[in-house]
Amino acid sequence: MRGPRTPPARGPAAPGPGSRRGGEGGPRTGRRYPGEHALGRDGHRVAALAALADDDLERAHEHAHAISPAGSLPPRNHAALAVALDLVEVAQWTGRTGEAARHARAMRQASLAALSPRFGMLALGAEAVATSPGAAAADLFEQALATAGGERWAFDHARIQLAYGRHLRRNRSTAPARHHLDAALATFRWLRAEPWTERTRDELRAVGARTGASARGWGRPSLAPHEHEVASLAASGLTNKQIARRLHLSPRTVSARLYQVFPKLGVTSRAGLRDALTDLAVADERRTS
């Protein structure tokens, strides 16, 4: 009889956007790593993963882009293959949709499935991410998840399930979204990939699911200070450009922060921010009283 599985040590699974996303200006987003100015490809790969773990989307994009610019997938460049999905996702999250589409197209044209089923699955997942929230993305996600033996690459498979769940949530397909998000959450928990676990919890809360106690604290939404600041200004009626000028950020960074805040608060548009922030403030007051 086979004994219980022993979760692998945290490797590539551990990093990922969780509770502190952002570009320039937020806590922990100005951090530099030793020797970062003189990194080779593998160094940029590690730095990109570290930036994702710190939820620094702009720096993650910077390092992934340094390995291979969007739309370029040089042959015999393993580091470029390793961060290809990262680059597509981060580009999409930060509003660089053209970059995301170009890199997903480069992955498809490179016929990565001929290298291994894993890379074929990642290429389909990347194309789906770049296509979302369009209707064609669903078929691409389904194809990616149907890759023969895809579950062998548990972290990659769960990432695609998470992205598919987010796509379905944005298209108001709540029940299918919960199915894929629940599956992704189970895998990330097993892998002990905490940032990705928290991110999946955020998405599940956005579809009304109860996810139990959060690693961040009390099983309730939690915003980092820089996220709360942007959300509050958006709730007051300011546009992204106005918020960017006030906080000395780029409009793209403002957009990325709001994109990550919405599922945490369980809202789908700016119109729901004011009530969600009020509810969050009331919950905080009750907890501390």
JSON list of C-alpha atoms in Angstrom, two decimals, residues 185 189 198 201 204-205 209-215 217-220:
[
{"chain": "A", "resi": 185, "resn": "LEU", "atom": "CA", "xyz": [-5.77, 25.42, -4.22]},
{"chain": "A", "resi": 189, "resn": "ARG", "atom": "CA", "xyz": [-1.36, 23.62, -0.48]},
{"chain": "A", "resi": 198, "resn": "GLU", "atom": "CA", "xyz": [-3.11, 32.99, -1.02]},
{"chain": "A", "resi": 201, "resn": "ARG", "atom": "CA", "xyz": [-7.88, 32.02, -1.94]},
{"chain": "A", "resi": 204, "resn": "LEU", "atom": "CA", "xyz": [-12.20, 31.86, -4.46]},
{"chain": "A", "resi": 205, "resn": "ARG", "atom": "CA", "xyz": [-13.40, 34.64, -2.17]},
{"chain": "A", "resi": 209, "resn": "ALA", "atom": "CA", "xyz": [-16.43, 30.56, -1.65]},
{"chain": "A", "resi": 210, "resn": "ARG", "atom": "CA", "xyz": [-15.34, 30.07, 1.95]},
{"chain": "A", "resi": 211, "resn": "THR", "atom": "CA", "xyz": [-11.66, 29.12, 2.01]},
{"chain": "A", "resi": 212, "resn": "GLY", "atom": "CA", "xyz": [-10.97, 28.70, 5.71]},
{"chain": "A", "resi": 213, "resn": "ALA", "atom": "CA", "xyz": [-8.26, 30.44, 7.66]},
{"chain": "A", "resi": 214, "resn": "SER", "atom": "CA", "xyz": [-5.80, 32.41, 5.59]},
{"chain": "A", "resi": 215, "resn": "ALA", "atom": "CA", "xyz": [-2.06, 32.37, 6.09]},
{"chain": "A", "resi": 217, "resn": "GLY", "atom": "CA", "xyz": [-4.47, 36.10, 9.33]},
{"chain": "A", "resi": 218, "resn": "TRP", "atom": "CA", "xyz": [-8.20, 35.91, 9.97]},
{"chain": "A", "resi": 219, "resn": "GLY", "atom": "CA", "xyz": [-9.70, 34.44, 6.80]},
{"chain": "A", "resi": 220, "resn": "ARG", "atom": "CA", "xyz": [-10.77, 37.88, 5.59]}
]
